[in-house]
Amino acid sequence: MLDEITISRAIIESYKEKLLAALDVDVAIVGAGPAGLVCGRYLAREGRKVALFERKLSVGGGMWGGGIMFNEIVVQEEARSILRECGVKVRLYERGYYLADSIEAVAALCLEAVRAGVRIFNLISAEDVMIRKNRVAGLVLNWTAVEIANLHVDPITMRASYVVDATGHAAEVVRIAERKSGIKLDTKSGKCMGEGSMWAEVAEEAIMEHSRQVCPGLYTCGMAANAVFGGPRMGPIFGGMLLSGRKVAADITKKLSAKK
Ligand code: 48H
């Protein structure tokens, strides 16, 4: 015998616990694209408490569609090990260029992040940041459905030792922090520089330099890093996204360890 009310109660109680546990974490990541998923995975593997908030119903960001909806991705030599660690089949195309099925890659990155202990919340958007003593100290969250319907519904707030903007091209969290708090960013102009035109080689190098803290408490990784620091775009090569997520996870892990 199945009781619908028991099913409903199970979901509500369990989600409530999950959400309560995410109100105070070591790291809050915004955006479950490849960079955010990889960043979360490496942090959680180090024993850090990580919550990842994703606006959409599905995780994976722009990876599902490969290039022009041909669902294959290309990665370079340096990034191949991250996909392999996650169990993704990686094929050599020609020297220096490797291929993976984008569906397999997204599924594997997500599963690995969850298995490492990342709590992923889909359908939730970060609409603001919490600032304390000139430092980004948490996120202001609302249901994406509220955002889409433009409903006048107040959000909730969560606290994190560090916040990571992994929102892709839009670099939403950094832009919000800049606009609303007037915090000076650690970029050449002190502001969000905006992304440059396509140049894969330069973009993939630049992203490593740009994957870092942009103001106290706030890091950026993935496409957002180049958008914030003024690097070019790179098209459907995804090695930089994976390496960028791993780099930011390593930097934050070091910071958190030094705090103890
Ligand atoms: C909650 C949010 C919010 C918000 C956005 O776009 P993504 O896949 O980002 P990356 O950096 O992991 O990967 C970038 C890659 O997909 C790409 O676009 C490339 C390589 N482009 C190159 C080129 O030349 O075009 O994922 C970001 C995720 C998405 O799922 C958004 O829904 C989510 O962030 N998001 N989630 N609150 N405010 N803003």
Short mmCIF file of C-alpha atoms in Angstrom, two decimals, chain A:
data_model
loop_
_atom_site.label_atom_id
_atom_site.label_comp_id
_atom_site.label_asym_id
_atom_site.label_seq_id
_atom_site.Cartn_x
_atom_site.Cartn_y
_atom_site.Cartn_z
CA MET A 1 0.00 0.00 0.00
CA LEU A 2 1.36 3.40 -0.95
CA ASP A 3 0.28 6.51 0.93
CA GLU A 4 0.66 9.79 -0.99
CA ILE A 5 0.86 11.79 2.23
CA THR A 6 3.84 9.73 3.43
CA ILE A 7 5.56 10.37 0.09
CA SER A 8 4.97 14.10 0.44
CA ARG A 9 6.14 14.16 4.08
CA ALA A 10 9.30 12.24 3.20
CA ILE A 11 10.24 14.77 0.53
CA ILE A 12 9.44 17.83 2.61
CA GLU A 13 11.29 16.62 5.74
CA SER A 14 14.32 15.49 3.81
CA TYR A 15 14.60 18.66 1.71
CA LYS A 16 14.18 20.80 4.82
CA GLU A 17 17.18 19.05 6.44
CA LYS A 18 19.26 19.48 3.30
CA LEU A 19 18.45 23.18 3.01
CA LEU A 20 19.03 23.86 6.72
CA ALA A 21 22.47 22.25 6.44
CA ALA A 22 23.27 24.60 3.57
CA LEU A 23 22.60 27.79 5.52
CA ASP A 24 26.13 27.94 6.93
CA VAL A 25 28.88 26.36 4.85
CA ASP A 26 32.57 26.62 4.04
CA VAL A 27 31.94 27.34 0.36
CA ALA A 28 28.86 28.39 -1.60
CA ILE A 29 29.16 27.95 -5.37
CA VAL A 30 26.76 29.64 -7.77
CA GLY A 31 26.32 27.82 -11.07
CA ALA A 32 26.47 24.07 -11.75
CA GLY A 33 28.21 24.22 -15.10
CA PRO A 34 31.42 22.25 -15.61
CA ALA A 35 33.55 24.74 -13.63
CA GLY A 36 31.22 24.85 -10.62
CA LEU A 37 30.77 21.07 -10.51
CA VAL A 38 34.51 20.42 -10.65
CA CYS A 39 35.24 23.13 -8.08
CA GLY A 40 32.67 21.64 -5.71
CA ARG A 41 33.94 18.11 -6.18
CA TYR A 42 37.53 18.96 -5.26
CA LEU A 43 36.48 21.03 -2.25
CA ALA A 44 34.16 18.33 -0.94
CA ARG A 45 36.87 15.71 -1.39
CA GLU A 46 38.98 17.79 1.00
CA GLY A 47 36.19 17.49 3.56
CA ARG A 48 34.80 21.00 3.04
CA LYS A 49 31.10 21.71 3.45
CA VAL A 50 29.93 22.83 0.00
CA ALA A 51 26.54 24.01 -1.27
CA LEU A 52 26.02 24.58 -4.98
CA PHE A 53 23.08 26.62 -6.24
CA GLU A 54 21.85 26.26 -9.81
CA ARG A 55 19.18 28.39 -11.44
CA LYS A 56 17.97 25.80 -13.90
CA LEU A 57 16.21 22.46 -13.53
CA SER A 58 19.24 20.64 -14.89
CA VAL A 59 22.90 20.97 -13.99
CA GLY A 60 25.65 21.04 -16.62
CA GLY A 61 25.36 24.62 -17.88
CA GLY A 62 26.63 24.99 -21.42
CA MET A 63 28.31 21.61 -21.62
CA TRP A 64 25.39 19.50 -22.79
CA GLY A 65 25.33 21.11 -26.23
CA GLY A 66 29.02 20.65 -27.11
CA GLY A 67 29.61 22.95 -30.08
CA ILE A 68 26.54 24.14 -32.05
CA MET A 69 24.49 21.33 -30.45
CA PHE A 70 26.88 18.61 -31.68
CA ASN A 71 27.17 16.92 -28.31
CA GLU A 72 30.91 16.32 -28.26
CA ILE A 73 33.44 18.34 -26.28
CA VAL A 74 37.14 18.87 -26.88
CA VAL A 75 39.68 19.05 -24.07
CA GLN A 76 43.41 19.49 -24.12
CA GLU A 77 46.07 17.22 -22.64
CA GLU A 78 46.25 18.97 -19.22
CA ALA A 79 42.53 18.53 -18.51
CA ARG A 80 42.13 14.96 -19.65
CA SER A 81 43.01 13.55 -16.21
CA ILE A 82 40.05 15.35 -14.57
CA LEU A 83 37.58 13.68 -16.93
CA ARG A 84 39.33 10.34 -16.52
CA GLU A 85 39.23 10.63 -12.71
CA CYS A 86 35.46 11.06 -13.05
CA GLY A 87 35.24 7.94 -15.20
CA VAL A 88 34.59 9.68 -18.54
CA LYS A 89 35.84 7.94 -21.66
CA VAL A 90 38.33 10.27 -23.36
CA ARG A 91 39.39 9.65 -26.98
CA LEU A 92 42.41 11.03 -28.81
CA TYR A 93 41.42 13.08 -31.87
CA GLU A 94 44.88 14.22 -32.82
CA ARG A 95 47.94 15.20 -30.82
CA GLY A 96 46.89 17.67 -28.12
CA TYR A 97 43.14 17.34 -28.80
CA TYR A 98 40.91 14.90 -26.96
CA LEU A 99 37.20 14.23 -27.33
CA ALA A 100 34.47 13.21 -24.91
CA ASP A 101 30.73 12.73 -25.20
CA SER A 102 29.22 15.84 -23.59
CA ILE A 103 26.28 13.94 -22.09
CA GLU A 104 28.60 11.43 -20.45
CA ALA A 105 30.83 14.26 -19.23
CA VAL A 106 28.01 16.24 -17.59
CA ALA A 107 26.50 13.13 -16.00
CA ALA A 108 29.87 12.02 -14.64
CA LEU A 109 30.89 15.44 -13.29
CA CYS A 110 27.55 15.76 -11.53
CA LEU A 111 27.64 12.27 -10.03
CA GLU A 112 31.23 12.75 -8.86
CA ALA A 113 30.36 16.07 -7.22
CA VAL A 114 27.37 14.57 -5.41
CA ARG A 115 29.32 11.48 -4.35
CA ALA A 116 32.09 13.69 -3.01
CA GLY A 117 29.50 15.36 -0.77
CA VAL A 118 28.47 18.53 -2.64
CA ARG A 119 24.89 19.47 -1.85
CA ILE A 120 23.37 20.65 -5.12
CA PHE A 121 20.24 22.79 -5.11
CA ASN A 122 18.70 23.19 -8.54
CA LEU A 123 15.90 25.67 -9.31
CA ILE A 124 17.43 28.23 -6.94
CA SER A 125 18.95 31.52 -8.10
CA ALA A 126 21.42 33.74 -6.29
CA GLU A 127 19.84 37.18 -6.53
CA ASP A 128 22.14 39.10 -4.20
CA VAL A 129 25.13 38.73 -1.91
CA MET A 130 25.50 39.31 1.83
CA ILE A 131 28.36 41.70 2.66
CA ARG A 132 29.95 41.97 6.10
CA LYS A 133 32.94 44.24 6.82
CA ASN A 134 33.59 44.78 3.09
CA ARG A 135 33.70 41.05 2.48
CA VAL A 136 31.31 38.80 0.58
CA ALA A 137 29.99 36.61 3.38
CA GLY A 138 27.09 34.75 1.81
CA LEU A 139 24.28 34.64 -0.72
CA VAL A 140 20.71 35.80 -1.01
CA LEU A 141 18.61 33.09 -2.64
CA ASN A 142 15.21 32.74 -4.18
CA TRP A 143 13.33 30.17 -6.22
CA THR A 144 13.98 30.57 -9.94
CA ALA A 145 10.23 30.29 -10.46
CA VAL A 146 9.78 33.46 -8.40
CA GLU A 147 12.38 35.19 -10.56
CA ILE A 148 10.77 34.02 -13.82
CA ALA A 149 7.26 34.98 -12.73
CA ASN A 150 8.58 38.28 -11.38
CA LEU A 151 6.71 37.69 -8.14
CA HIS A 152 7.17 39.98 -5.19
CA VAL A 153 8.49 37.32 -2.81
CA ASP A 154 11.33 37.95 -0.37
CA PRO A 155 14.41 35.73 -0.49
CA ILE A 156 16.38 33.84 2.18
CA THR A 157 20.05 34.26 3.12
CA MET A 158 22.89 31.80 3.70
CA ARG A 159 26.41 32.30 5.05
CA ALA A 160 29.66 30.99 3.57
CA SER A 161 33.34 31.50 4.38
CA TYR A 162 33.87 31.80 0.61
CA VAL A 163 31.57 32.31 -2.35
CA VAL A 164 32.48 31.17 -5.87
CA ASP A 165 30.98 32.78 -8.96
CA ALA A 166 30.74 29.96 -11.52
CA THR A 167 27.86 31.53 -13.44
CA GLY A 168 29.54 31.45 -16.85
CA HIS A 169 29.53 34.34 -19.35
CA ALA A 170 27.22 36.48 -17.19
CA ALA A 171 29.50 36.54 -14.10
CA GLU A 172 26.34 37.39 -12.21
CA VAL A 173 27.54 37.26 -8.64
CA VAL A 174 30.59 39.46 -9.24
CA ARG A 175 28.45 41.98 -11.13
CA ILE A 176 25.92 42.06 -8.29
CA ALA A 177 28.66 42.53 -5.67
CA GLU A 178 30.21 45.32 -7.74
CA ARG A 179 26.92 47.08 -8.46
CA LYS A 180 25.35 46.87 -5.05
CA SER A 181 28.24 47.11 -2.62
CA GLY A 182 30.66 49.31 -4.55
CA ILE A 183 33.48 46.93 -3.61
CA LYS A 184 36.61 47.57 -5.70
CA LEU A 185 37.44 44.43 -7.67
CA ASP A 186 41.00 43.11 -7.99
CA THR A 187 41.02 43.72 -11.76
CA LYS A 188 43.04 46.25 -13.77
CA SER A 189 40.19 48.77 -13.73
CA GLY A 190 38.77 47.83 -10.34
CA LYS A 191 35.58 46.89 -12.20
CA CYS A 192 34.21 43.94 -14.13
CA MET A 193 36.20 44.07 -17.40
CA GLY A 194 33.88 42.06 -19.68
CA GLU A 195 34.75 39.16 -21.97
CA GLY A 196 36.76 39.51 -25.19
CA SER A 197 36.24 37.94 -28.61
CA MET A 198 37.16 34.38 -29.52
CA TRP A 199 40.79 33.33 -29.16
CA ALA A 200 40.94 29.81 -27.77
CA GLU A 201 44.65 29.58 -27.08
CA VAL A 202 44.92 32.88 -25.23
CA ALA A 203 41.59 32.33 -23.45
CA GLU A 204 42.55 28.92 -22.10
CA GLU A 205 45.81 30.28 -20.68
CA ALA A 206 44.23 33.45 -19.33
CA ILE A 207 41.51 31.57 -17.52
CA MET A 208 44.02 29.98 -15.18
CA GLU A 209 45.39 33.36 -14.19
CA HIS A 210 41.86 34.75 -13.81
CA SER A 211 40.52 31.90 -11.69
CA ARG A 212 41.09 33.49 -8.32
CA GLN A 213 39.77 35.80 -5.63
CA VAL A 214 38.25 38.93 -7.15
CA CYS A 215 37.40 40.70 -3.89
CA PRO A 216 37.45 39.59 -0.24
CA GLY A 217 35.44 36.40 0.13
CA LEU A 218 34.54 36.06 -3.55
CA TYR A 219 36.27 33.84 -6.11
CA THR A 220 35.52 33.36 -9.76
CA CYS A 221 36.04 30.31 -11.96
CA GLY A 222 35.11 29.04 -15.42
CA MET A 223 33.90 31.42 -18.10
CA ALA A 224 33.03 33.97 -15.41
CA ALA A 225 36.74 34.35 -14.65
CA ASN A 226 37.52 35.60 -18.15
CA ALA A 227 34.39 37.75 -18.16
CA VAL A 228 35.47 39.44 -14.93
CA PHE A 229 39.15 39.91 -15.75
CA GLY A 230 38.75 40.71 -19.47
CA GLY A 231 39.97 37.48 -21.09
CA PRO A 232 38.71 36.25 -24.47
CA ARG A 233 36.20 33.46 -25.05
CA MET A 234 37.33 30.06 -26.27
CA GLY A 235 34.40 28.27 -27.92
CA PRO A 236 33.65 24.60 -27.25
CA ILE A 237 36.95 23.58 -25.68
CA PHE A 238 36.24 22.72 -22.05
CA GLY A 239 39.66 21.96 -20.54
CA GLY A 240 39.96 25.46 -19.14
CA MET A 241 36.60 25.15 -17.34
CA LEU A 242 37.67 21.95 -15.59
CA LEU A 243 41.17 23.16 -14.71
CA SER A 244 39.79 26.48 -13.51
CA GLY A 245 37.33 24.79 -11.13
CA ARG A 246 40.12 22.61 -9.75
CA LYS A 247 42.44 25.60 -9.29
CA VAL A 248 39.92 27.64 -7.32
CA ALA A 249 39.12 24.61 -5.16
CA ALA A 250 42.84 24.23 -4.36
CA ASP A 251 43.22 27.95 -3.55
CA ILE A 252 40.21 27.97 -1.23
CA THR A 253 41.28 24.73 0.44
CA LYS A 254 44.61 26.39 1.26
CA LYS A 255 42.87 29.48 2.66
CA LEU A 256 40.51 27.41 4.79
CA SER A 257 43.36 25.28 6.14
CA ALA A 258 45.36 28.39 7.06
CA LYS A 259 42.38 29.72 9.07
CA LYS A 260 42.42 26.78 11.49
#
